[in-house]
PDB file of C-alpha atoms in Angstrom:
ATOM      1  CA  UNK C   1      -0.363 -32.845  33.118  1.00 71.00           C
ATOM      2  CA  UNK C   2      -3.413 -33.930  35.423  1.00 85.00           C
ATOM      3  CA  UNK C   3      -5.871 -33.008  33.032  1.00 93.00           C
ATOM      4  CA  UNK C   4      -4.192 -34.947  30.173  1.00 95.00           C
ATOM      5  CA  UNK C   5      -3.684 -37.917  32.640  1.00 94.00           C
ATOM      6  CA  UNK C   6      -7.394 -37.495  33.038  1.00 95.00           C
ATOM      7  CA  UNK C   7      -8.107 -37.225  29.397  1.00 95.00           C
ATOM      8  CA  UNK C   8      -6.493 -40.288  29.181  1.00 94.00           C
ATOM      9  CA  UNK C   9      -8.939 -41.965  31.704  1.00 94.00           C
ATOM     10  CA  UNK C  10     -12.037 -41.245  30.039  1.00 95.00           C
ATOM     11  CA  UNK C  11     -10.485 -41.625  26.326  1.00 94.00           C
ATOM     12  CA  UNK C  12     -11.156 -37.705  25.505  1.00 96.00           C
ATOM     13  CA  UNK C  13      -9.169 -37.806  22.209  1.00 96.00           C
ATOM     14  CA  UNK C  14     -10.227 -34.151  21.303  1.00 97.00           C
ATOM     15  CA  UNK C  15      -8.809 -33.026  24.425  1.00 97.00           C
ATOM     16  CA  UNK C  16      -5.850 -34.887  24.088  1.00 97.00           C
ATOM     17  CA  UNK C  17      -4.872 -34.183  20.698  1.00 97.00           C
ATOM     18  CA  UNK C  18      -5.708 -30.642  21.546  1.00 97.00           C
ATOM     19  CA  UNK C  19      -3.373 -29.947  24.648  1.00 97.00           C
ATOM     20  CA  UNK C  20      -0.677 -32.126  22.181  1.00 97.00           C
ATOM     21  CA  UNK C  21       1.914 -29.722  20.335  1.00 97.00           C
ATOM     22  CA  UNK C  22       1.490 -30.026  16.949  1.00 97.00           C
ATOM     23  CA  UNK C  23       5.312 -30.499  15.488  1.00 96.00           C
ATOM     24  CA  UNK C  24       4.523 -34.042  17.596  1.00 96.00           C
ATOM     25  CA  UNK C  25       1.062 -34.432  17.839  1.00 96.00           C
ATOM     26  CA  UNK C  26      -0.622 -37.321  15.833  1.00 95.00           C
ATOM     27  CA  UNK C  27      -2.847 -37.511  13.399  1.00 94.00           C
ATOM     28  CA  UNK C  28      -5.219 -39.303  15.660  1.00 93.00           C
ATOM     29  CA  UNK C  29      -5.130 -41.776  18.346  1.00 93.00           C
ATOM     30  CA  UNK C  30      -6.867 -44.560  18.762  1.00 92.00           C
ATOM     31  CA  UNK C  31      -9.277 -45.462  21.669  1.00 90.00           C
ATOM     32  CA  UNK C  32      -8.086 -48.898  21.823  1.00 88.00           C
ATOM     33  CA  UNK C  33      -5.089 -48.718  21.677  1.00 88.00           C
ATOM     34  CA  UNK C  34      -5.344 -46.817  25.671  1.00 91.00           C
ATOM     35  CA  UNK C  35      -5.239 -49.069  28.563  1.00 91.00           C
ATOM     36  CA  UNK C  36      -7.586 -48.506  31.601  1.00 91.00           C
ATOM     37  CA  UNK C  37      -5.616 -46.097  33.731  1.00 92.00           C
ATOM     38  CA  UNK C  38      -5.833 -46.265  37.576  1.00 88.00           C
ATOM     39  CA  UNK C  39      -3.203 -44.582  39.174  1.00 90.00           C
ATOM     40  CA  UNK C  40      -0.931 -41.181  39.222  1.00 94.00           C
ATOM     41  CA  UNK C  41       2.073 -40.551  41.248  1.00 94.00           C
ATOM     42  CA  UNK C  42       3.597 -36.916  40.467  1.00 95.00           C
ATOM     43  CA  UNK C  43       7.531 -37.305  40.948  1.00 94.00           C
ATOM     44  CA  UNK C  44       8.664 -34.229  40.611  1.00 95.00           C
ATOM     45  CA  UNK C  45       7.764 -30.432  38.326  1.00 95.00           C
ATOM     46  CA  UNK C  46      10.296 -27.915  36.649  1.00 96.00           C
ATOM     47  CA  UNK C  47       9.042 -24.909  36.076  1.00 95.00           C
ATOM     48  CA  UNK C  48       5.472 -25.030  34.495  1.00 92.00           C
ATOM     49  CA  UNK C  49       4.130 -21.836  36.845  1.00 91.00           C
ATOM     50  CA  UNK C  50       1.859 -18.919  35.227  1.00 89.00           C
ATOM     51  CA  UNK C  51       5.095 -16.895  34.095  1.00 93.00           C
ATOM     52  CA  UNK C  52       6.865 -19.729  32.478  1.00 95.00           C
ATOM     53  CA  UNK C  53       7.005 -20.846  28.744  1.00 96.00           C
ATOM     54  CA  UNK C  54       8.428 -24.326  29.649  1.00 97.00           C
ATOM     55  CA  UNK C  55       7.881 -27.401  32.218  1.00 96.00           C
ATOM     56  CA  UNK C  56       8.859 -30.806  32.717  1.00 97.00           C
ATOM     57  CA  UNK C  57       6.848 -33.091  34.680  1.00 96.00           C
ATOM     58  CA  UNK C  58       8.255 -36.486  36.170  1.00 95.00           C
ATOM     59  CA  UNK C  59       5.181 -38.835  36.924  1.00 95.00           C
ATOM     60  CA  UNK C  60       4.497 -42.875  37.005  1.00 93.00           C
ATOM     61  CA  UNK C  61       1.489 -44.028  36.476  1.00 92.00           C
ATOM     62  CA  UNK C  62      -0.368 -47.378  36.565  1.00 91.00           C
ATOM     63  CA  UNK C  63      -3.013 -49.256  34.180  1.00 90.00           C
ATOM     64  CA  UNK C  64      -4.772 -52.666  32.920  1.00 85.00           C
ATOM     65  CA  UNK C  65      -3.636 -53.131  29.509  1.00 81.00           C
ATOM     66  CA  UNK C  66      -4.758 -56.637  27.631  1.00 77.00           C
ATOM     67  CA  UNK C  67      -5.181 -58.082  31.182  1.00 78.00           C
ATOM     68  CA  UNK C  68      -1.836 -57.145  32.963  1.00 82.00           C
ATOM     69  CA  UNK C  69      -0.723 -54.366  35.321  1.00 84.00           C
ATOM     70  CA  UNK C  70       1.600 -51.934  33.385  1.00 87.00           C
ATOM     71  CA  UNK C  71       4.051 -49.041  34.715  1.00 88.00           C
ATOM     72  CA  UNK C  72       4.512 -45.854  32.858  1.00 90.00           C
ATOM     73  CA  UNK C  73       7.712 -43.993  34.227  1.00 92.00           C
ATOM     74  CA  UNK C  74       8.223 -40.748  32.080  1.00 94.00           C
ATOM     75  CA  UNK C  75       9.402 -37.196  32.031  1.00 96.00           C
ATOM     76  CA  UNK C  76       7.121 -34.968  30.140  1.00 97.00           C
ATOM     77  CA  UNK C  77       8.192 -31.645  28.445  1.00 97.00           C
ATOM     78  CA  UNK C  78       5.475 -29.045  28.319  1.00 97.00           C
ATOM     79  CA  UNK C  79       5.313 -25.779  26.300  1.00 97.00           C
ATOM     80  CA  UNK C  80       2.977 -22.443  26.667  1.00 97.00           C
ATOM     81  CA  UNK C  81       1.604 -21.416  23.786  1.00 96.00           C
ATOM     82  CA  UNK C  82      -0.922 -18.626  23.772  1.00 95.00           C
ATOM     83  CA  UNK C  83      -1.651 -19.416  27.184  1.00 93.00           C
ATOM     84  CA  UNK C  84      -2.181 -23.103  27.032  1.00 95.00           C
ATOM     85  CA  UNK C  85      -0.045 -25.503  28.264  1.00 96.00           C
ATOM     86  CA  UNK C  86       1.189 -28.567  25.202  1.00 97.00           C
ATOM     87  CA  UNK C  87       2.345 -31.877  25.614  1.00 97.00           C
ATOM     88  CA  UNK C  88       5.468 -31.850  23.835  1.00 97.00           C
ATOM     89  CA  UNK C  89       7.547 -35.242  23.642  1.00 96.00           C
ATOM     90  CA  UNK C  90       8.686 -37.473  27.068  1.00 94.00           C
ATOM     91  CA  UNK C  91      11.107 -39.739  28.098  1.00 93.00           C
ATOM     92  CA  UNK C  92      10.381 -42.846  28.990  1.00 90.00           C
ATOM     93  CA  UNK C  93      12.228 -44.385  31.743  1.00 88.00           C
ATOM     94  CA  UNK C  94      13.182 -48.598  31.554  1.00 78.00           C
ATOM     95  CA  UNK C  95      11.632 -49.321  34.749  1.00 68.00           C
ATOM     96  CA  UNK C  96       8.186 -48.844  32.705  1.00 57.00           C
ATOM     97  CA  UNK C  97       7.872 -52.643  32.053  1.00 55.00           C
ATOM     98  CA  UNK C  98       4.783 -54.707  32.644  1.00 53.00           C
ATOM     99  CA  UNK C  99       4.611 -55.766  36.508  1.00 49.00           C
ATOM    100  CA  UNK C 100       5.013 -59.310  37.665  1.00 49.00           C
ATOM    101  CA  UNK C 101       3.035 -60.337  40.293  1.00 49.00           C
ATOM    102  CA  UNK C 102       4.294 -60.392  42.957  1.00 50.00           C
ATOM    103  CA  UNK C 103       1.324 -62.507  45.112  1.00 53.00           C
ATOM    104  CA  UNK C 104      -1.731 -64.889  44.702  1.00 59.00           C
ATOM    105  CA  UNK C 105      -3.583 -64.506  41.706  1.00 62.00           C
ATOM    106  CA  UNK C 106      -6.706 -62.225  42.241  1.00 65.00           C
ATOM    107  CA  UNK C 107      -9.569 -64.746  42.092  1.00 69.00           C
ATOM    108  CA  UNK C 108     -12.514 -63.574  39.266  1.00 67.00           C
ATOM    109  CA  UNK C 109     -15.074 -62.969  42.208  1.00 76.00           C
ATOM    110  CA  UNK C 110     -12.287 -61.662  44.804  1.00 75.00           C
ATOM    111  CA  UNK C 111     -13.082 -57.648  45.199  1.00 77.00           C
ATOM    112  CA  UNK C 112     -10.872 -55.995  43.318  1.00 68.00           C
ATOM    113  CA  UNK C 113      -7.591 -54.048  44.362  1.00 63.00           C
ATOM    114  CA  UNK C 114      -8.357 -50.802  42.737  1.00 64.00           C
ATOM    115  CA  UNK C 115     -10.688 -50.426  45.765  1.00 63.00           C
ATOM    116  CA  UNK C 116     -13.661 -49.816  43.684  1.00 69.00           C
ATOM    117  CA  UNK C 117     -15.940 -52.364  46.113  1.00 73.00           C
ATOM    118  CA  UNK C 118     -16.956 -54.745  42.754  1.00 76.00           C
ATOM    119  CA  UNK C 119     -15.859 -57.842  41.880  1.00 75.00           C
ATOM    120  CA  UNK C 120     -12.612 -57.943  40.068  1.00 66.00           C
ATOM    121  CA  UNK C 121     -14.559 -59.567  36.787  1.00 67.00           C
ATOM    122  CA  UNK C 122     -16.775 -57.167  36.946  1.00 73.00           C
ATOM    123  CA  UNK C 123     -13.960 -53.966  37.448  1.00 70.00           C
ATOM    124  CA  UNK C 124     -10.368 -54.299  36.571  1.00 67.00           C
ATOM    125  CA  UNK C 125     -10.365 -57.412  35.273  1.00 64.00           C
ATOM    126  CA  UNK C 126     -12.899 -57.522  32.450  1.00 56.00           C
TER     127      UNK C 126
END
């Protein structure tokens, strides 16, 4: 799950479509269609040890998609084929909605909230 979270990060498509299962894996994905990832937040695992065949992981994770914060709340099944772990389908959850905000708008030259240290134009916000 972390590595395909991290995949997802740095747009490794291979990887991706690789550790996919192919009865639901597509043909290909494209780049830009990903948003800019930022944030993971493991809920809960089933399974998904060395000796299993099977997992389910329950994660939310955060992103900048076409300048707005998003929320992705899903439950991921996993199978193990020859000894790699594939993404099999996932339900997503209706609390993954775009986020409001909540506050002030973040100014251009504020410092960003992702913690990076640069200016929000020149991090999250481009």
């Amino acid at each position: 799950m972390r590595s395909r979270y991290t995949a997802y990060v740095v747009r490794d498509i291979a990887y991706l479509l690789k550790s996919w299962h192919p009865s639901t894996r597509p043909d290909t994905i494209d780049p830009a269609s990903i948003p800019e990832w930022h944030d993971l937040n493991i809920i809960r695992t089933e399974k998904g040890l060395e000796t299993d065949s099977e997992g389910v992981v329950e994660f939310q994770a955060a992103a900048f998609f076409r300048k707005k914060v998003c929320q992705l709340h899903e439950v991921s099944r996993f199978v193990k084929e020859n000894d790699q772990w594939l993404y099999v389908d996932g339900d997503i959850k209706n609390d993954s909605l775009p986020v409001e905000r909540r506050g002030p708008k973040i100014g251009r030259n504020d410092p960003c909230h992702c913690g990076s240290g640069k200016k929000f134009k020149k991090c999250c916000g481009s």
